[in-house]
Amino acid sequence: MADDSLASHRRDPIKSSVGNVAAQRRRQNAATVGKERRESLVRAKRLCRVGATGEGDVLVEENHMMTDEEGFLLEDQTSSAVKELKSAVVYQGKGAMQKRVNALRELRRLLSKSEFPPVEAALKAGAIPLLVQCLSFGSPDEQLLEAAWCLTNIAAGKPEETKALLPALPLLIAHLGEKSSLPVAEQCAWALGNVAGEGEELRKVLLSQGALPPLARMVLPNKGSTVRTAAWALSNLIKGPDPKAATELIKVDGVLDAILRHLRKSDEELATEVAWVVVYLSALSNFATGVLVKSDALQPLVERLATSNSLQLLIPVLRSLGNLVAGDSHTTSTVLIPGHEITDGVIKVLVKCLKSDHRVLKKEASWVLSNIAAGSIEHKQLIYSSEAVPLLLRLLSTAPFDIRKEVAYVLGNLCVAPATGEGKPDLIKENLVSLVQRGCLSGFIDLVRSADIEAARLGLQFTELVLRGMPNGDGPKLVEQEDGIDAMERYQFHENEDLRNMANGLVDKYFGEDYGVNE
Amino acid sequence: MAMVVDYKHDSSFPYWTSIRRRFDPDSPFFSSGNLERELLAKQVALDLTEDERNQLEKMIDNDARGVFCPIVGCGARLTSLEDFEDHYIARHTASCSVCSRVYPTSRLLSIHVSEAHDSFFQAKVARGYAMYECLVEGCDLKFKNYKGRQQHLVDKHKFPTSFEFFNKAHPSKKKRLKNQQKRRMHKKDEEASSKMEVENETIDGLVSAVSKLSTSDSSPSNISFGRRNARGLTFVPRSIHAPREKK
């Protein structure tokens, strides 16, 4: 095994009389490691284990739970490596450059070993100022690369650690320029991506220091790992909540073109990162949304949804589509015109998502359908007559809660005509009757029984449609059959006043004293 | 405003309107997709158990941290929405050991027992004491007869006019007809009909289930929400047996 310097130091004392204490500490360690591990999993930051040029310690065990011993050892080595770097930086004599690169390389290896690199030790030993020095203009590529790599991994962990990179930011941004070698630019982009992924404050700093334009230019080429890394970093940089960065990005010369090109032609990995950029563009910036819709961005999105099976790619592509539909009424009214090929294509891929095994796809596809179903009567009929409805009906009774809620929105929207702004919206009786006959009422009554306010509201609203709209006064009977009265009566002691009033109002109106008497 | 809203005209019902819904990128709506992104990028997605996934979701989404039971006075923490139904059935369907009627809180069950099964209660009523307490915790008003309390519930607390304290189950058609007749007969009557006639009264839900959260429960007493003060059972009629636990 490569790099077994740790193994050679492993000693048996762990099994000796202090075994109990050590075991206890290991258990505690496991709990903290568990928490640390969970935190590291959800972060929008990425550790660099294999460098831009392909080198790196790929043979290191994944999920290797370090013993205390190993942990202390690593910290010691790190402190020494930083000390070594310090003297290398100061040294002016022969072979100074090589000395510096070697010291950097050693530190970089220590910082790339495990899932939890010894960042604290490195910071304590004073690594940052030294690394900043190593980034100075005119330094050889190898030196820049190793320094940026170290900074990348220092920034990949806890918030305080990422914030420690502040002094290095201007230089990292500077090395994104077109004069830099690609591997160097990529490694700097990676470090900046981690910084941007930390939070709003650091994003603001980066934007004020001019990180956006050079990073944007890095996605213009057709391919390469640099493009992918830069796209990922951009997605972190523009994620807001301030929409300014998103709007600025779409305005950069050539970016819109590049985005569409990548969505259309690039490999799935690259398309995935670009799709996340589109997610944030379409969620935050109305301007960007308009530009994207007008430039026919829907087409490549639909194409990807139709042809790809990679969940990693499907999630951001679906969401981009959803954001474009949700964010701009023009999408539904001018692009997704019923009868046009693109519209059929959209419905088809949404149906494909409904059929998938993945919870996120089912939920967000339902959301998109609900927004299309909030369009014109023709849109509603288009969905109503598609393959979507039987799938939705099944999901309404069997899917997890969050999916059922979205499905409820679709089905309800299919039964109600577009709002005219006056009084209650008209019912689309045929759709309501048909859906109820196909058994959707029990799913809605289930939502009435839910502890989730929004779901309960939906359930009650749909129940009202049934009570009001079913012909021959069948509504109340049907609702009673599904234990709807029981479900509504639960609200008499519910703490939410709106729901109470809604439920009480329905019970009063439709199940009052005269209910069931004249049969 | 002293206006009583007339729910029969449901002018305030928020009808279903079909509108577009948009979410911010940091909305909880997107959090499971965001989590999936990070897990897939780190290539650990397949190695996680359902449990671990739930833990991770809870870290990034406040909503996923669980919900509280919305029944007044309960406040129980539910680990997930799916648990609510079980919780409701276990804790809010307190049944009377005498007549099996079901109520959502122990307080209501105990009120029911007093009113329906306790001769001492009836005796006091007959002597003119205001024995019918308002069903809303914290209100503390008492009334001399059932109808008076009923009116108070509708007027002051906006209960549905069709609300009946007694039965939890909605009466069958036969019973409804019977009630219709009874109501017509009693229209002129100020007093409610004899309280011992348990069968004929149809009080839905409200007081019907003096909750399962009775004193014999091993769990701690209710914590009430908002401005209402927690009240223990102040009067436990002798006819109460240890309520049947429904698991």
mmCIF file of N, CA and C in Angstrom, chain A residues 13-87:
data_model
loop_
_atom_site.group_PDB
_atom_site.id
_atom_site.type_symbol
_atom_site.label_atom_id
_atom_site.label_comp_id
_atom_site.label_asym_id
_atom_site.label_seq_id
_atom_site.Cartn_x
_atom_site.Cartn_y
_atom_site.Cartn_z
ATOM 1 N N PRO A 13 -0.262 -1.120 22.094
ATOM 2 C CA PRO A 13 -0.770 -0.664 23.397
ATOM 3 C C PRO A 13 -2.287 -0.493 23.426
ATOM 4 N N ILE A 14 -2.904 -0.301 22.301
ATOM 5 C CA ILE A 14 -4.353 -0.152 22.301
ATOM 6 C C ILE A 14 -5.030 -1.353 22.897
ATOM 7 N N LYS A 15 -4.400 -2.497 22.766
ATOM 8 C CA LYS A 15 -5.018 -3.709 23.289
ATOM 9 C C LYS A 15 -4.614 -3.970 24.729
ATOM 10 N N SER A 16 -3.834 -3.098 25.325
ATOM 11 C CA SER A 16 -3.331 -3.366 26.673
ATOM 12 C C SER A 16 -4.351 -2.972 27.730
ATOM 13 N N SER A 17 -3.864 -2.774 28.952
ATOM 14 C CA SER A 17 -4.760 -2.526 30.076
ATOM 15 C C SER A 17 -5.575 -1.252 29.911
ATOM 16 N N VAL A 18 -5.112 -0.324 29.113
ATOM 17 C CA VAL A 18 -5.902 0.893 28.915
ATOM 18 C C VAL A 18 -6.973 0.672 27.850
ATOM 19 N N GLY A 19 -7.145 -0.610 27.524
ATOM 20 C CA GLY A 19 -8.102 -0.934 26.463
ATOM 21 C C GLY A 19 -9.473 -0.321 26.667
ATOM 22 N N ASN A 20 -9.961 -0.422 27.919
ATOM 23 C CA ASN A 20 -11.297 0.084 28.205
ATOM 24 C C ASN A 20 -11.446 1.562 27.911
ATOM 25 N N VAL A 21 -10.490 2.325 28.423
ATOM 26 C CA VAL A 21 -10.545 3.775 28.237
ATOM 27 C C VAL A 21 -10.484 4.112 26.753
ATOM 28 N N ALA A 22 -9.550 3.403 26.091
ATOM 29 C CA ALA A 22 -9.395 3.660 24.664
ATOM 30 C C ALA A 22 -10.674 3.316 23.912
ATOM 31 N N ALA A 23 -11.284 2.196 24.354
ATOM 32 C CA ALA A 23 -12.518 1.777 23.672
ATOM 33 C C ALA A 23 -13.600 2.827 23.860
ATOM 34 N N GLN A 24 -13.660 3.350 25.091
ATOM 35 C CA GLN A 24 -14.655 4.381 25.381
ATOM 36 C C GLN A 24 -14.419 5.606 24.517
ATOM 37 N N ARG A 25 -13.151 5.990 24.438
ATOM 38 C CA ARG A 25 -12.824 7.173 23.656
ATOM 39 C C ARG A 25 -13.139 6.948 22.187
ATOM 40 N N ARG A 26 -12.914 5.697 21.751
ATOM 41 C CA ARG A 26 -13.202 5.389 20.362
ATOM 42 C C ARG A 26 -14.685 5.495 20.094
ATOM 43 N N ARG A 27 -15.473 5.082 21.096
ATOM 44 C CA ARG A 27 -16.919 5.169 20.923
ATOM 45 C C ARG A 27 -17.356 6.622 20.848
ATOM 46 N N GLN A 28 -16.783 7.440 21.758
ATOM 47 C CA GLN A 28 -17.102 8.866 21.727
ATOM 48 C C GLN A 28 -16.669 9.459 20.407
ATOM 49 N N ASN A 29 -15.482 9.048 20.019
ATOM 50 C CA ASN A 29 -14.933 9.501 18.758
ATOM 51 C C ASN A 29 -15.876 9.166 17.610
ATOM 52 N N ALA A 30 -16.406 7.948 17.677
ATOM 53 C CA ALA A 30 -17.301 7.510 16.616
ATOM 54 C C ALA A 30 -18.529 8.398 16.547
ATOM 55 N N ALA A 31 -19.040 8.777 17.727
ATOM 56 C CA ALA A 31 -20.221 9.640 17.726
ATOM 57 C C ALA A 31 -19.897 10.992 17.127
ATOM 58 N N THR A 32 -18.732 11.559 17.525
ATOM 59 C CA THR A 32 -18.360 12.860 16.955
ATOM 60 C C THR A 32 -18.047 12.701 15.490
ATOM 61 N N VAL A 33 -17.365 11.609 15.182
ATOM 62 C CA VAL A 33 -17.055 11.386 13.778
ATOM 63 C C VAL A 33 -18.358 11.264 12.998
ATOM 64 N N GLY A 34 -19.321 10.579 13.610
ATOM 65 C CA GLY A 34 -20.615 10.447 12.960
ATOM 66 C C GLY A 34 -21.189 11.818 12.652
ATOM 67 N N LYS A 35 -21.161 12.696 13.646
ATOM 68 C CA LYS A 35 -21.728 14.030 13.457
ATOM 69 C C LYS A 35 -20.903 14.813 12.449
ATOM 70 N N GLU A 36 -19.565 14.738 12.603
ATOM 71 C CA GLU A 36 -18.694 15.434 11.664
ATOM 72 C C GLU A 36 -18.896 14.909 10.256
ATOM 73 N N ARG A 37 -19.027 13.593 10.185
ATOM 74 C CA ARG A 37 -19.197 12.983 8.869
ATOM 75 C C ARG A 37 -20.492 13.468 8.223
ATOM 76 N N ARG A 38 -21.535 13.483 9.034
ATOM 77 C CA ARG A 38 -22.823 13.933 8.492
ATOM 78 C C ARG A 38 -22.707 15.365 8.013
ATOM 79 N N GLU A 39 -22.062 16.208 8.825
ATOM 80 C CA GLU A 39 -21.932 17.607 8.416
ATOM 81 C C GLU A 39 -21.138 17.734 7.129
ATOM 82 N N SER A 40 -20.095 16.930 7.010
ATOM 83 C CA SER A 40 -19.279 17.049 5.808
ATOM 84 C C SER A 40 -20.035 16.546 4.585
ATOM 85 N N LEU A 41 -20.944 15.581 4.790
ATOM 86 C CA LEU A 41 -21.694 15.043 3.656
ATOM 87 C C LEU A 41 -22.654 16.064 3.069
ATOM 88 N N VAL A 42 -23.259 16.887 3.936
ATOM 89 C CA VAL A 42 -24.279 17.802 3.414
ATOM 90 C C VAL A 42 -23.714 19.115 2.896
ATOM 91 N N ARG A 43 -22.421 19.335 3.143
ATOM 92 C CA ARG A 43 -21.829 20.614 2.709
ATOM 93 C C ARG A 43 -21.763 20.731 1.204
ATOM 94 N N ALA A 44 -21.826 21.993 0.741
ATOM 95 C CA ALA A 44 -21.683 22.247 -0.694
ATOM 96 C C ALA A 44 -20.215 22.406 -1.064
ATOM 97 N N LYS A 45 -19.332 21.860 -0.232
ATOM 98 C CA LYS A 45 -17.901 21.986 -0.521
ATOM 99 C C LYS A 45 -17.361 20.632 -0.937
ATOM 100 N N ARG A 46 -16.254 20.657 -1.652
ATOM 101 C CA ARG A 46 -15.677 19.392 -2.109
ATOM 102 C C ARG A 46 -14.203 19.324 -1.821
ATOM 103 N N LEU A 47 -13.817 18.198 -1.217
ATOM 104 C CA LEU A 47 -12.418 17.948 -0.896
ATOM 105 C C LEU A 47 -11.698 17.511 -2.172
ATOM 106 N N CYS A 48 -10.460 17.931 -2.318
ATOM 107 C CA CYS A 48 -9.708 17.519 -3.497
ATOM 108 C C CYS A 48 -8.741 16.400 -3.121
ATOM 109 N N ARG A 49 -9.069 15.201 -3.542
ATOM 110 C CA ARG A 49 -8.209 14.074 -3.220
ATOM 111 C C ARG A 49 -7.256 13.765 -4.370
ATOM 112 N N VAL A 50 -7.738 14.023 -5.580
ATOM 113 C CA VAL A 50 -6.916 13.791 -6.771
ATOM 114 C C VAL A 50 -6.766 15.113 -7.496
ATOM 115 N N GLY A 51 -5.544 15.521 -7.745
ATOM 116 C CA GLY A 51 -5.307 16.848 -8.286
ATOM 117 C C GLY A 51 -5.708 17.017 -9.733
ATOM 118 N N ALA A 52 -5.585 18.246 -10.180
ATOM 119 C CA ALA A 52 -5.965 18.606 -11.548
ATOM 120 C C ALA A 52 -5.151 17.845 -12.583
ATOM 121 N N THR A 53 -3.935 17.538 -12.232
ATOM 122 C CA THR A 53 -3.099 16.848 -13.202
ATOM 123 C C THR A 53 -3.169 15.335 -13.028
ATOM 124 N N GLY A 54 -4.041 14.878 -12.188
ATOM 125 C CA GLY A 54 -4.246 13.431 -12.077
ATOM 126 C C GLY A 54 -3.475 12.760 -10.969
ATOM 127 N N GLU A 55 -2.581 13.492 -10.337
ATOM 128 C CA GLU A 55 -1.829 12.831 -9.268
ATOM 129 C C GLU A 55 -2.617 12.887 -7.974
ATOM 130 N N GLY A 56 -2.214 12.073 -7.059
ATOM 131 C CA GLY A 56 -2.921 12.107 -5.778
ATOM 132 C C GLY A 56 -2.926 10.746 -5.139
ATOM 133 N N ASP A 57 -3.341 10.744 -3.909
ATOM 134 C CA ASP A 57 -3.247 9.528 -3.118
ATOM 135 C C ASP A 57 -4.516 8.708 -3.231
ATOM 136 N N VAL A 58 -4.724 8.081 -4.362
ATOM 137 C CA VAL A 58 -5.985 7.382 -4.571
ATOM 138 C C VAL A 58 -6.111 6.119 -3.763
ATOM 139 N N LEU A 59 -5.008 5.657 -3.199
ATOM 140 C CA LEU A 59 -5.072 4.376 -2.512
ATOM 141 C C LEU A 59 -5.499 4.502 -1.056
ATOM 142 N N VAL A 60 -5.753 5.714 -0.626
ATOM 143 C CA VAL A 60 -6.144 5.862 0.783
ATOM 144 C C VAL A 60 -7.527 5.269 1.014
ATOM 145 N N GLU A 61 -7.655 4.550 2.103
ATOM 146 C CA GLU A 61 -8.933 3.927 2.475
ATOM 147 C C GLU A 61 -10.039 4.961 2.622
ATOM 148 N N GLU A 62 -11.193 4.643 2.094
ATOM 149 C CA GLU A 62 -12.345 5.506 2.329
ATOM 150 C C GLU A 62 -12.924 5.209 3.696
ATOM 151 N N ASN A 63 -13.530 6.202 4.299
ATOM 152 C CA ASN A 63 -14.206 6.005 5.596
ATOM 153 C C ASN A 63 -13.310 5.368 6.637
ATOM 154 N N HIS A 64 -12.037 5.620 6.527
ATOM 155 C CA HIS A 64 -11.129 5.042 7.507
ATOM 156 C C HIS A 64 -11.291 5.812 8.805
ATOM 157 N N MET A 65 -11.758 5.117 9.816
ATOM 158 C CA MET A 65 -11.972 5.813 11.075
ATOM 159 C C MET A 65 -10.667 5.813 11.841
ATOM 160 N N MET A 66 -10.109 6.990 11.955
ATOM 161 C CA MET A 66 -8.799 7.102 12.584
ATOM 162 C C MET A 66 -8.872 6.835 14.076
ATOM 163 N N THR A 67 -7.885 6.139 14.559
ATOM 164 C CA THR A 67 -7.777 6.012 16.003
ATOM 165 C C THR A 67 -7.209 7.316 16.519
ATOM 166 N N ASP A 68 -7.302 7.489 17.807
ATOM 167 C CA ASP A 68 -6.729 8.699 18.399
ATOM 168 C C ASP A 68 -5.261 8.820 18.058
ATOM 169 N N GLU A 69 -4.596 7.698 18.153
ATOM 170 C CA GLU A 69 -3.164 7.649 17.868
ATOM 171 C C GLU A 69 -2.870 8.209 16.492
ATOM 172 N N GLU A 70 -3.577 7.648 15.530
ATOM 173 C CA GLU A 70 -3.341 8.073 14.150
ATOM 174 C C GLU A 70 -3.642 9.555 13.999
ATOM 175 N N GLY A 71 -4.694 9.995 14.677
ATOM 176 C CA GLY A 71 -5.077 11.400 14.606
ATOM 177 C C GLY A 71 -3.972 12.295 15.123
ATOM 178 N N PHE A 72 -3.450 11.974 16.305
ATOM 179 C CA PHE A 72 -2.377 12.797 16.886
ATOM 180 C C PHE A 72 -1.161 12.810 15.986
ATOM 181 N N LEU A 73 -0.864 11.637 15.443
ATOM 182 C CA LEU A 73 0.299 11.525 14.577
ATOM 183 C C LEU A 73 0.158 12.453 13.382
ATOM 184 N N LEU A 74 -1.006 12.413 12.764
ATOM 185 C CA LEU A 74 -1.250 13.240 11.589
ATOM 186 C C LEU A 74 -1.096 14.720 11.927
ATOM 187 N N GLU A 75 -1.616 15.089 13.097
ATOM 188 C CA GLU A 75 -1.508 16.492 13.504
ATOM 189 C C GLU A 75 -0.049 16.889 13.676
ATOM 190 N N ASP A 76 0.727 15.993 14.300
ATOM 191 C CA ASP A 76 2.158 16.256 14.481
ATOM 192 C C ASP A 76 2.853 16.454 13.154
ATOM 193 N N GLN A 77 2.575 15.536 12.261
ATOM 194 C CA GLN A 77 3.219 15.608 10.949
ATOM 195 C C GLN A 77 2.859 16.901 10.237
ATOM 196 N N THR A 78 1.592 17.291 10.400
ATOM 197 C CA THR A 78 1.154 18.518 9.738
ATOM 198 C C THR A 78 1.898 19.725 10.283
ATOM 199 N N SER A 79 1.984 19.788 11.605
ATOM 200 C CA SER A 79 2.717 20.917 12.190
ATOM 201 C C SER A 79 4.144 20.961 11.687
ATOM 202 N N SER A 80 4.752 19.792 11.622
ATOM 203 C CA SER A 80 6.127 19.745 11.116
ATOM 204 C C SER A 80 6.181 20.198 9.682
ATOM 205 N N ALA A 81 5.233 19.755 8.883
ATOM 206 C CA ALA A 81 5.243 20.122 7.463
ATOM 207 C C ALA A 81 5.126 21.628 7.301
ATOM 208 N N VAL A 82 4.293 22.238 8.134
ATOM 209 C CA VAL A 82 4.148 23.695 8.036
ATOM 210 C C VAL A 82 5.452 24.380 8.439
ATOM 211 N N LYS A 83 6.077 23.841 9.469
ATOM 212 C CA LYS A 83 7.371 24.407 9.897
ATOM 213 C C LYS A 83 8.370 24.305 8.768
ATOM 214 N N GLU A 84 8.377 23.169 8.130
ATOM 215 C CA GLU A 84 9.272 22.925 7.011
ATOM 216 C C GLU A 84 8.995 23.934 5.901
ATOM 217 N N LEU A 85 7.712 24.155 5.635
ATOM 218 C CA LEU A 85 7.332 25.114 4.595
ATOM 219 C C LEU A 85 7.834 26.502 4.947
ATOM 220 N N LYS A 86 7.729 26.826 6.213
ATOM 221 C CA LYS A 86 8.160 28.158 6.650
ATOM 222 C C LYS A 86 9.630 28.379 6.330
ATOM 223 N N SER A 87 10.434 27.389 6.692
ATOM 224 C CA SER A 87 11.863 27.567 6.435
ATOM 225 C C SER A 87 12.137 27.563 4.935
#
